[in-house]
Amino acid sequence: MSLVKILSNGTDTHLPKRIILVRHGECSANADINVYGTIPNHKIELTEKGIEQAKQTGIRIKKLISENDNNWKVFFYVSPAERTRRTLREIGGSFPKRRVMGVKEESRLRELNFGNYHDPASIGKIKEERVTYGRFYYRVPGGETGAEVYDRISSYIECLRRDIEMKKFLCEETNIIIVTHGLSSRMFLMKWFDWTIEQFEDLNRMKTSEFQVLQLGHGGEYSLAFHHDDKKLREWGLSPDMIEDQKCKAYGPTGINWHGTCDSYPFMDCFADDSDDENTII
């Protein structure tokens, strides 16, 4: 998604230098699946390990964005779940107030709705069915489909673009940090990079408190390839073509050995080959 092309209207619009997706630290349900049967999903808290993970993530992110910049700023968006709020609080300890442009709780960044309380046996069955049926289309009994998460994440991204267009982030060294969940972060990437449902199904979620860095290139494209190597991108489930596309977005067609287009869908192989008589009426 090229925000330069979308937002170019003759005005001096500053685009955020980076968009950083952060998955919350380890929570009690990650450590013990039985928690889902006694505590509402949105009230599940971090473990002591998760708290320490979040603190270390804050240190690593600050080092990354401040290493070569003197005027850097951060703006935080956070899911309303207790575990994401606590993750942000721990991350925030690494950032002086003067560097923080703002914090906004964003309900559309919440986790997939699994319904209400569940016993461990039903959760295991649901997760197995999601894999075989397809995580995008599968509806959790009493909850959401992945497609519905995609729709609300898409709506959030449109609002993010509006905030950028309205010059909410005037500092050229702005870093947007989004603290969210495993599925929501994958849906963000799917929407942002126009990935197909098939490509989404092959993605793997980040580890707890892991983060993904989308950095702006000179051509107005954000890319994962600036800060993450091929091994890490493969670990997250990107195919070789998707990895090459990230490099294309980062460095442009002349920066790497690129022989294709950057915005193609693998299932669109139905068109006829070019020919001299292509305008002939059949």
Rosetta silent file (secondary structure, phi, psi, omega in degrees, C-alpha in Angstrom):
SEQUENCE: MSLVKILSNGTDTHLPKRIILVRHGECSANADINVYGTIPNHKIELTEKGIEQAKQTGIRIKKLISENDNNWKVFFYVSPAERTRRTLREIGGSFPKRRVMGVKEESRLRELNFGNYHDPASIGKIKEERVTYGRFYYRVPGGETGAEVYDRISSYIECLRRDIEMKKFLCEETNIIIVTHGLSSRMFLMKWFDWTIEQFEDLNRMKTSEFQVLQLGHGGEYSLAFHHDDKKLREWGLSPDMIEDQKCKAYGPTGINWHGTCDSYPFMDCFADDSDDENTII
SCORE:     score description
SCORE:     0.000 S_00000001
   1 L     0.000  117.949 -178.971    0.000    0.000    0.000 S_00000001
   2 E   -95.285  103.962  178.897    1.611    3.249   -1.141 S_00000001
   3 H   -71.813  -25.631  176.299    0.490    6.058    1.143 S_00000001
   4 H   -60.852  -44.940  179.802    2.481    8.548   -0.915 S_00000001
   5 H   -67.716  -40.310 -176.896    0.250    7.794   -3.903 S_00000001
   6 H   -69.724  -40.180 -171.754   -2.922    7.743   -1.815 S_00000001
   7 H   -99.659   -3.192 -177.308   -2.255   10.926    0.115 S_00000001
   8 L   -68.510  111.048 -178.579   -0.415   12.962   -2.504 S_00000001
   9 L  -143.364   25.835  178.627   -2.548   16.082   -2.976 S_00000001
  10 L    84.614    1.359  179.870   -0.065   18.917   -3.158 S_00000001
  11 L  -102.186  163.867 -179.167    0.173   19.262    0.630 S_00000001
  12 L   -88.768   79.858 -178.115    3.147   18.694    2.879 S_00000001
  13 L   -92.393  122.665  177.199    2.024   15.403    4.408 S_00000001
  14 L   -90.666  123.403  177.420    4.500   13.717    6.709 S_00000001
  15 L   -92.405  140.585  176.358    4.247    9.952    6.641 S_00000001
  16 L   -55.837  140.430 -179.575    5.250    7.970    9.736 S_00000001
  17 L   -69.534  -38.253 -178.743    8.719    6.520    9.332 S_00000001
  18 E  -139.603  149.795  167.636    7.722    3.182   10.841 S_00000001
  19 E  -121.287  121.056 -173.688    4.640    1.244   11.802 S_00000001
  20 E  -117.035  119.199  177.689    5.472   -1.357   14.446 S_00000001
  21 E   -94.322  127.984 -178.592    3.090   -4.202   15.275 S_00000001
  22 E  -122.114  128.165  170.513    3.557   -5.696   18.752 S_00000001
  23 E   -87.094  142.892 -178.810    1.923   -8.834   20.081 S_00000001
  24 L   -58.491  160.484  176.498    1.177   -8.745   23.816 S_00000001
  25 L   -69.556  173.177 -179.832    3.421  -10.541   26.280 S_00000001
  26 L   -57.109  130.915  177.756    2.702  -13.993   27.613 S_00000001
  27 E  -110.875  172.132 -175.737   -0.674  -14.058   29.358 S_00000001
  28 H   -62.805  -30.761  178.986   -2.128  -16.534   31.834 S_00000001
  29 H   -73.566  -27.610  173.518   -4.152  -18.266   29.086 S_00000001
  30 H   -66.105  -33.279 -178.211   -0.969  -18.837   27.062 S_00000001
  31 H   -86.676  -28.226 -176.850    0.441  -20.649   30.080 S_00000001
  32 L  -147.909  107.129 -176.493   -2.754  -22.467   31.106 S_00000001
  33 H   -62.811  -20.782  179.569   -5.643  -23.016   28.666 S_00000001
  34 H   -63.879  -19.150 -179.738   -8.032  -23.642   31.591 S_00000001
  35 H   -58.863  -33.227 -178.771   -8.077  -19.888   32.232 S_00000001
  36 H   -60.614  -20.829 -178.390  -10.525  -19.468   29.343 S_00000001
  37 H   -86.653   -9.977 -175.470  -13.149  -21.279   31.402 S_00000001
  38 L  -126.820  -19.691 -176.910  -13.031  -18.925   34.393 S_00000001
  39 L  -124.015  131.700  175.718  -11.865  -15.480   33.219 S_00000001
  40 L   -56.170  141.359 -174.312  -13.408  -13.347   30.425 S_00000001
  41 H   -52.797  -43.238 -175.053  -11.011  -13.163   27.470 S_00000001
  42 H   -72.921  -11.535 -179.724  -10.606   -9.380   27.652 S_00000001
  43 H  -102.284    1.640 -179.933   -9.685   -9.564   31.364 S_00000001
  44 L   -66.467  132.545 -173.210   -6.900  -12.131   31.016 S_00000001
  45 L  -103.663  166.280  175.504   -3.683  -10.704   32.471 S_00000001
  46 E   -72.614  150.099  169.311    0.016  -11.071   31.740 S_00000001
  47 L   -81.094  173.140  175.188    2.139  -13.561   33.614 S_00000001
  48 H   -60.985  -37.661  176.164    5.316  -12.441   35.360 S_00000001
  49 H   -62.838  -41.800  179.825    7.179  -13.754   32.322 S_00000001
  50 H   -64.571  -36.629  177.421    4.919  -11.700   30.051 S_00000001
  51 H   -63.259  -44.798  179.178    5.575   -8.540   32.069 S_00000001
  52 H   -66.491  -39.201  176.644    9.326   -9.024   31.716 S_00000001
  53 H   -57.079  -46.555 -177.371    8.924   -9.785   27.999 S_00000001
  54 H   -63.711  -39.937  177.585    7.065   -6.515   27.496 S_00000001
  55 H   -60.478  -45.040 -179.375    9.738   -4.524   29.355 S_00000001
  56 H   -66.932  -34.781  177.190   12.453   -6.016   27.142 S_00000001
  57 H   -63.577  -41.935  176.769   10.387   -5.312   24.028 S_00000001
  58 H   -59.229  -42.366  178.983   10.166   -1.646   25.011 S_00000001
  59 H   -63.028  -44.469 -177.912   13.944   -1.501   25.393 S_00000001
  60 H   -67.383  -40.952 -179.668   14.515   -3.134   21.998 S_00000001
  61 H   -66.638  -43.541  179.050   12.018   -0.904   20.164 S_00000001
  62 H   -60.240  -42.758  179.207   13.457    2.269   21.687 S_00000001
  63 H   -61.170  -41.884 -178.140   16.968    1.216   20.661 S_00000001
  64 H   -62.314  -47.855 -172.209   15.793    0.499   17.118 S_00000001
  65 H   -83.495  -16.955 -177.012   14.024    3.815   16.524 S_00000001
  66 H  -101.919   -6.826 -171.427   16.513    6.061   18.352 S_00000001
  67 L   -59.890  -43.293 -177.014   19.761    4.599   17.041 S_00000001
  68 L  -121.033   11.882 -179.290   20.152    6.939   14.063 S_00000001
  69 L  -123.685  139.027  177.643   17.478    9.575   14.762 S_00000001
  70 L   -99.872  -24.157 -173.178   17.620   12.558   17.098 S_00000001
  71 L  -111.058   27.370 -175.166   14.073   13.875   16.656 S_00000001
  72 L   -69.047  149.698  176.223   12.100   10.639   16.894 S_00000001
  73 E  -136.275  162.593  176.884    8.606   10.483   18.343 S_00000001
  74 E  -131.998  147.756  171.585    6.138    7.681   19.064 S_00000001
  75 E  -131.795  130.457 -174.962    2.371    7.366   18.927 S_00000001
  76 E  -106.927  136.377  164.897    0.694    4.311   20.466 S_00000001
  77 E  -115.818  141.121 -176.053   -2.493    2.487   19.505 S_00000001
  78 E  -142.194  140.794  172.246   -3.574   -0.311   21.833 S_00000001
  79 L   -65.182  150.469 -177.282   -6.230   -3.008   21.979 S_00000001
  80 L   -77.909   -3.579 -179.464   -8.589   -2.629   24.992 S_00000001
  81 L   -65.117  149.279 -178.994   -7.762   -6.083   26.439 S_00000001
  82 H   -59.786  -38.804 -177.060   -6.050   -6.089   29.829 S_00000001
  83 H   -69.239  -30.746  176.620   -3.045   -8.027   28.511 S_00000001
  84 H   -78.886  -38.467  175.670   -2.403   -5.489   25.727 S_00000001
  85 H   -59.489  -44.808 -178.989   -2.905   -2.531   28.043 S_00000001
  86 H   -67.351  -37.425  176.407   -0.403   -4.020   30.497 S_00000001
  87 H   -59.155  -44.275  178.506    2.021   -4.743   27.670 S_00000001
  88 H   -63.083  -41.452 -179.798    1.835   -1.083   26.659 S_00000001
  89 H   -60.166  -40.551  179.954    2.393    0.058   30.240 S_00000001
  90 H   -72.186  -40.822  175.464    5.559   -2.031   30.457 S_00000001
  91 H   -61.343  -40.971 -175.720    6.775   -0.939   27.009 S_00000001
  92 H   -60.676  -21.954  179.025    6.041    2.670   27.925 S_00000001
  93 L   -63.072  -15.629  179.601    8.613    2.615   30.693 S_00000001
  94 L   -90.900   -4.658 -172.100   11.315    2.913   28.026 S_00000001
  95 L  -118.741  118.087  175.707    9.910    6.115   26.490 S_00000001
  96 L   -61.632  147.507 -177.195   10.247    9.609   28.006 S_00000001
  97 H   -56.805  -35.417 -176.860    6.988   11.603   27.980 S_00000001
  98 H   -67.039  -16.617  178.959    8.450   14.248   25.686 S_00000001
  99 H   -91.626   -9.444 -174.737    8.871   11.599   22.986 S_00000001
 100 E   -96.203  116.028 -179.675    5.247   10.402   23.165 S_00000001
 101 E   -79.512  -25.444  179.819    2.873   12.169   20.776 S_00000001
 102 E   169.106  167.120  176.487   -0.163   10.353   22.073 S_00000001
 103 E  -136.594  133.581  179.611   -1.871    7.122   23.094 S_00000001
 104 E  -135.276  124.781  172.717   -5.201    5.891   21.752 S_00000001
 105 E   -79.013  129.157 -173.824   -7.165    2.837   22.807 S_00000001
 106 L  -125.778  107.525 -173.892   -8.615    1.274   19.649 S_00000001
 107 H   -66.539  -23.291 -179.455  -11.354   -1.335   20.119 S_00000001
 108 H   -71.816  -10.804  178.025  -11.026   -2.595   16.542 S_00000001
 109 H   -87.629    4.407 -176.268   -7.598   -3.991   17.430 S_00000001
 110 L   -65.530  165.871 -179.563   -9.143   -6.509   19.858 S_00000001
 111 L   -72.064  161.237  171.290   -8.623  -10.251   19.596 S_00000001
 112 L   -52.215  131.947  179.685  -10.897  -12.626   17.712 S_00000001
 113 L   -76.850  114.306 -179.950  -14.082  -13.060   19.740 S_00000001
 114 L   -92.677   13.876 -173.844  -14.173  -16.687   20.931 S_00000001
 115 L    87.571 -151.703 -177.629  -17.588  -16.273   22.544 S_00000001
 116 L   -98.862 -134.995 -178.369  -17.853  -16.374   26.323 S_00000001
 117 L   -68.939  144.755  178.960  -16.424  -18.925   28.743 S_00000001
 118 L  -137.135  145.461  172.644  -15.104  -22.161   27.241 S_00000001
 119 L   -85.163  154.057 -175.347  -13.895  -25.415   28.645 S_00000001
 120 H   -55.431  -37.116 -178.512  -10.440  -26.565   27.464 S_00000001
 121 H   -63.007  -41.694 -179.349  -11.836  -29.496   25.476 S_00000001
 122 H   -69.245  -35.942  178.694  -14.064  -27.249   23.364 S_00000001
 123 H   -64.152  -42.882  178.103  -11.218  -24.781   22.721 S_00000001
 124 H   -60.927  -42.159  179.350   -8.993  -27.589   21.471 S_00000001
 125 H   -65.133  -42.645  179.799  -11.735  -28.818   19.136 S_00000001
 126 H   -61.499  -44.582 -178.249  -12.404  -25.301   17.845 S_00000001
 127 H   -65.654  -35.695  176.391   -8.722  -24.697   17.081 S_00000001
 128 H   -66.680  -42.888  179.169   -8.473  -27.995   15.197 S_00000001
 129 H   -64.351  -38.501 -179.939  -11.578  -27.158   13.158 S_00000001
 130 H   -60.564  -39.767 -178.669  -10.254  -23.677   12.339 S_00000001
 131 H   -67.256  -44.935 -176.649   -7.108  -25.165   10.830 S_00000001
 132 H   -75.351  -35.058 -178.423   -8.949  -27.726    8.682 S_00000001
 133 H   -79.744  -37.577 -175.177  -11.802  -25.402    7.692 S_00000001
 134 L   120.466  119.814 -173.908   -9.700  -22.259    7.162 S_00000001
 135 L   -66.395  -22.984 -179.239   -8.987  -19.551    9.738 S_00000001
 136 L   -74.272  -41.979 -173.678  -10.356  -16.773    7.563 S_00000001
 137 L   -94.869  -21.923 -173.251  -13.825  -18.248    7.057 S_00000001
 138 L   -65.168  130.349  175.334  -14.301  -20.347   10.196 S_00000001
 139 E   -98.103  121.347  173.630  -16.847  -18.987   12.678 S_00000001
 140 L   -67.073  129.758  179.577  -16.061  -19.674   16.309 S_00000001
 141 L   -53.154  120.477 -178.122  -19.303  -20.885   17.945 S_00000001
 142 L    78.590    3.963 -177.065  -20.810  -17.814   19.590 S_00000001
 143 L  -130.218 -144.354 -172.202  -17.962  -15.658   18.276 S_00000001
 144 L  -107.200  165.124  164.380  -16.435  -14.209   15.118 S_00000001
 145 E   -94.530  161.152  172.533  -15.009  -15.339   11.820 S_00000001
 146 H   -60.779  -33.584  179.931  -11.545  -14.296   10.746 S_00000001
 147 H   -60.835  -36.059  179.385  -13.272  -12.368    7.941 S_00000001
 148 H   -70.914  -34.868  173.962  -15.027  -10.182   10.508 S_00000001
 149 H   -63.664  -42.357  178.429  -11.704   -9.425   12.198 S_00000001
 150 H   -58.187  -42.156 -177.936  -10.355   -8.495    8.758 S_00000001
 151 H   -63.659  -43.674 -178.559  -13.264   -6.076    8.220 S_00000001
 152 H   -74.505  -31.824  174.569  -12.716   -4.204   11.468 S_00000001
 153 H   -66.662  -37.920  176.437   -8.935   -4.100   10.998 S_00000001
 154 H   -61.660  -41.389  177.758   -9.557   -2.711    7.504 S_00000001
 155 H   -63.706  -40.689  177.131  -11.773   -0.038    9.039 S_00000001
 156 H   -61.917  -42.455 -179.236   -9.041    0.814   11.532 S_00000001
 157 H   -63.143  -38.364  176.758   -6.479    1.154    8.746 S_00000001
 158 H   -61.868  -39.654  177.571   -8.756    3.586    6.899 S_00000001
 159 H   -68.998  -34.998  176.073   -8.941    5.706   10.056 S_00000001
 160 H   -62.917  -43.493  176.643   -5.161    5.505   10.421 S_00000001
 161 H   -61.857  -38.373  178.459   -4.807    6.805    6.873 S_00000001
 162 H   -65.326  -41.730  177.531   -7.227    9.613    7.709 S_00000001
 163 H   -59.478  -39.401  178.516   -5.189   10.547   10.780 S_00000001
 164 H   -66.886  -43.841 -178.826   -2.091   10.734    8.571 S_00000001
 165 H   -63.643  -33.173  179.721   -3.906   12.801    5.951 S_00000001
 166 L   -83.847   11.792  175.569   -5.094   15.232    8.634 S_00000001
 167 L    61.588   40.102  176.875   -1.425   15.741    9.613 S_00000001
 168 L   -70.614  -25.107 -176.742   -1.757   14.138   13.015 S_00000001
 169 L  -117.719   78.813 -174.119    1.855   12.990   12.729 S_00000001
 170 L   -77.593  -23.961  179.351    3.783   16.092   11.656 S_00000001
 171 L   -71.799  130.087 -179.228    7.167   14.871   12.862 S_00000001
 172 L   -68.046  -18.057 -178.997    9.080   13.131   10.055 S_00000001
 173 L  -103.900   31.121  179.216   10.545   10.699   12.585 S_00000001
 174 E   -72.357  136.622  174.455    7.171    9.475   13.889 S_00000001
 175 E  -121.438  116.722  176.644    6.935    5.798   14.812 S_00000001
 176 E   -88.093  125.319 -179.202    3.452    4.343   15.197 S_00000001
 177 E  -115.778  119.996 -175.964    3.420    1.443   17.651 S_00000001
 178 E  -111.403  113.438 -178.882    0.353   -0.819   17.588 S_00000001
 179 E   -98.641  113.409 -171.504   -0.035   -3.163   20.558 S_00000001
 180 E  -146.778 -148.908 -172.270   -2.442   -5.923   19.615 S_00000001
 181 L  -120.793  172.654 -176.320   -2.922   -9.694   19.259 S_00000001
 182 H   -61.320  -52.508 -178.520   -1.620  -12.501   17.069 S_00000001
 183 H   -68.409  -41.957 -179.053   -4.540  -12.779   14.636 S_00000001
 184 H   -60.490  -38.646  179.580   -5.195   -9.039   14.485 S_00000001
 185 H   -67.544  -36.940  177.103   -1.581   -8.341   13.523 S_00000001
 186 H   -67.787  -38.202  177.152   -1.753  -10.904   10.701 S_00000001
 187 H   -65.585  -35.256  176.317   -4.989   -9.350    9.463 S_00000001
 188 H   -59.977  -48.786 -179.617   -3.278   -5.950    9.529 S_00000001
 189 H   -63.845  -40.559  179.777   -0.493   -7.252    7.291 S_00000001
 190 H   -59.124  -47.867  179.736   -2.985   -8.988    4.996 S_00000001
 191 H   -67.585  -45.282 -173.918   -4.937   -5.764    4.456 S_00000001
 192 H   -62.226  -42.727 -175.916   -1.880   -3.504    4.294 S_00000001
 193 L   -99.949    8.447  178.546   -0.059   -5.568    1.677 S_00000001
 194 L    57.056   41.146  177.837   -3.168   -6.791   -0.183 S_00000001
 195 L   -76.362  152.441 -179.533   -2.351  -10.420    0.525 S_00000001
 196 L   -80.024  168.875  176.995   -4.810  -13.080   -0.573 S_00000001
 197 H   -63.086  -39.644  178.598   -6.786  -15.348    1.724 S_00000001
 198 H   -62.639  -40.457  177.708   -4.569  -18.257    0.680 S_00000001
 199 H   -66.311  -39.881  177.281   -1.471  -16.268    1.611 S_00000001
 200 H   -60.306  -42.384 -175.988   -3.022  -15.340    4.941 S_00000001
 201 H   -61.078  -24.674 -179.818   -3.782  -18.977    5.751 S_00000001
 202 L   -88.028   -5.282 -177.801   -0.058  -19.792    5.530 S_00000001
 203 L   -75.174  149.610  175.405    0.962  -17.044    7.967 S_00000001
 204 L  -113.093  144.216 -179.096    2.176  -17.834   11.472 S_00000001
 205 L   -73.980  156.899  175.373    1.540  -15.602   14.451 S_00000001
 206 L   -67.655  156.956  170.961    4.316  -13.772   16.229 S_00000001
 207 L   -69.850  163.617  178.660    5.661  -15.103   19.493 S_00000001
 208 L   -59.553  133.100  179.359    4.478  -13.341   22.629 S_00000001
 209 L    67.799   10.463  173.996    5.932   -9.821   22.859 S_00000001
 210 L   -78.827  160.016  178.952    7.520  -10.156   19.419 S_00000001
 211 E  -140.103  154.195  179.342    7.196   -7.225   17.014 S_00000001
 212 E  -119.555  132.009 -174.861    7.170   -6.583   13.269 S_00000001
 213 E  -108.872  118.024  171.995    8.607   -3.395   11.780 S_00000001
 214 E  -101.892  115.253 -178.575    7.160   -1.842    8.627 S_00000001
 215 E  -112.119  143.630 -177.203    9.506    0.934    7.486 S_00000001
 216 E   -76.511  128.976  175.144    8.819    3.545    4.841 S_00000001
 217 L   -93.323  173.456 -177.108   10.926    3.397    1.687 S_00000001
 218 L   -64.681  -26.227 -179.327   11.762    6.265   -0.659 S_00000001
 219 L   -86.614    4.262  178.423    8.990    5.226   -3.045 S_00000001
 220 L    88.038   12.353  178.528    6.288    5.519   -0.411 S_00000001
 221 E  -106.300  137.586  174.203    5.948    1.802    0.261 S_00000001
 222 E   -89.234  145.429 -175.623    6.225    0.265    3.716 S_00000001
 223 E  -146.425  146.483  173.812    8.168   -2.970    3.954 S_00000001
 224 L   -80.775  -12.994 -170.945    9.112   -5.678    6.438 S_00000001
 225 L   -77.503  -12.538  178.197   12.392   -6.254    4.595 S_00000001
 226 L   -67.754  -41.069 -171.656   14.273   -3.329    6.167 S_00000001
 227 L  -114.471   -6.855 -177.179   14.487   -4.879    9.618 S_00000001
 228 L  -126.378  130.413 -178.038   13.696   -8.559    9.130 S_00000001
 229 L   -82.438  175.486 -177.144   15.792  -11.056    7.181 S_00000001
 230 H   -58.836  -39.451 -178.513   14.545  -13.872    4.961 S_00000001
 231 H   -59.904  -44.959 -179.784   14.771  -16.421    7.772 S_00000001
 232 H   -67.828  -41.005  179.473   12.460  -14.392   10.031 S_00000001
 233 H   -64.551  -37.349  175.654   10.004  -13.678    7.202 S_00000001
 234 H   -65.986  -37.904  178.972    9.855  -17.402    6.392 S_00000001
 235 H   -60.985  -35.694  178.392    9.256  -18.111   10.085 S_00000001
 236 L   -80.460   -2.112  173.733    6.223  -15.810    9.926 S_00000001
 237 L    98.674    8.769  178.264    4.934  -17.771    6.927 S_00000001
 238 L   -74.278  136.603  177.409    5.821  -15.518    3.991 S_00000001
 239 L   -77.440  166.442  176.605    6.414  -17.389    0.742 S_00000001
 240 H   -54.987  -40.383  178.515    9.489  -16.720   -1.446 S_00000001
 241 H   -64.862  -39.876  179.088    7.343  -14.523   -3.728 S_00000001
 242 H   -66.701  -36.797  177.920    6.018  -12.550   -0.773 S_00000001
 243 H   -66.454  -43.057  177.477    9.553  -12.032    0.534 S_00000001
 244 H   -63.073  -35.928  177.437   10.725  -10.781   -2.859 S_00000001
 245 H   -64.333  -38.617  176.875    7.740   -8.437   -2.923 S_00000001
 246 H   -63.509  -38.659  177.442    8.802   -7.014    0.443 S_00000001
 247 H   -67.273  -37.649  176.543   12.271   -6.369   -0.962 S_00000001
 248 H   -61.110  -43.780  179.507   10.723   -4.718   -3.989 S_00000001
 249 H   -66.504  -33.326 -178.202    8.721   -2.424   -1.710 S_00000001
 250 H   -75.785  -46.968 -168.533   11.819   -1.640    0.340 S_00000001
 251 H  -115.979   -7.618 -178.223   14.392   -1.045   -2.357 S_00000001
 252 L    83.916  161.327 -176.843   12.499   -0.759   -5.633 S_00000001
 253 L   -57.937  -26.958 -177.546   12.776   -2.965   -8.730 S_00000001
 254 L   -87.393  -10.104 -176.218   16.344   -1.798   -9.416 S_00000001
 255 L   -82.923  -17.468 -179.541   17.595   -2.534   -5.894 S_00000001
 256 L  -139.866  173.510  178.440   17.324   -6.311   -6.203 S_00000001
 257 L   -80.849   78.286 -173.185   17.182   -8.954   -8.887 S_00000001
 258 L  -107.541  129.177 -176.206   13.456   -8.543   -9.471 S_00000001
 259 L  -123.073   13.189 -178.556   11.786   -9.928  -12.597 S_00000001
 260 L  -133.425 -165.712  177.050    8.102   -9.602  -11.850 S_00000001
 261 L   -98.187  154.369 -176.416    5.502   -7.127  -10.672 S_00000001
 262 L   -83.658  -16.999 -175.136    5.178   -6.084   -7.083 S_00000001
 263 L  -127.662   71.942  179.987    1.385   -6.244   -6.951 S_00000001
 264 L  -125.316  151.812  177.814    0.222   -9.509   -8.467 S_00000001
 265 L  -105.601  129.921 -174.098   -2.165  -12.203   -7.287 S_00000001
 266 L   -63.998  -22.823 -178.296   -0.973  -15.799   -7.707 S_00000001
 267 L   -87.255   -5.063 -178.201   -4.431  -17.038   -8.749 S_00000001
 268 L   -89.994   68.095 -179.707   -4.745  -14.537  -11.628 S_00000001
 269 L  -115.554   27.075 -172.940   -3.219  -16.782  -14.288 S_00000001
 270 L   -96.476   -7.332 -173.801   -6.245  -16.852  -16.561 S_00000001
 271 L   -81.289  148.366 -179.550   -5.287  -14.134  -19.035 S_00000001
 272 L   -72.411  154.805  175.385   -4.173  -14.903  -22.571 S_00000001
 273 L   -67.910  151.080  176.381   -0.600  -14.277  -23.709 S_00000001
 274 L   -63.099  145.688  177.410    0.096  -11.080  -25.607 S_00000001
 275 L  -153.895  163.698 -178.533   -0.065  -11.395  -29.378 S_00000001
 276 L   -66.568  -26.991 -176.831   -0.090   -9.228  -32.503 S_00000001
 277 L  -103.725   27.963 -175.478   -3.718  -10.034  -33.182 S_00000001
 278 L   -65.809  -19.733  179.421   -4.981   -9.397  -29.642 S_00000001
 279 L   -93.679    2.861  179.072   -7.431   -6.750  -30.931 S_00000001
 280 L   -69.280  131.444  178.703   -8.952   -9.104  -33.460 S_00000001
 281 L   -79.146  124.367 -179.801  -12.668   -9.628  -32.899 S_00000001
 282 L   -93.605    0.000    0.000  -13.424  -13.328  -32.585 S_00000001
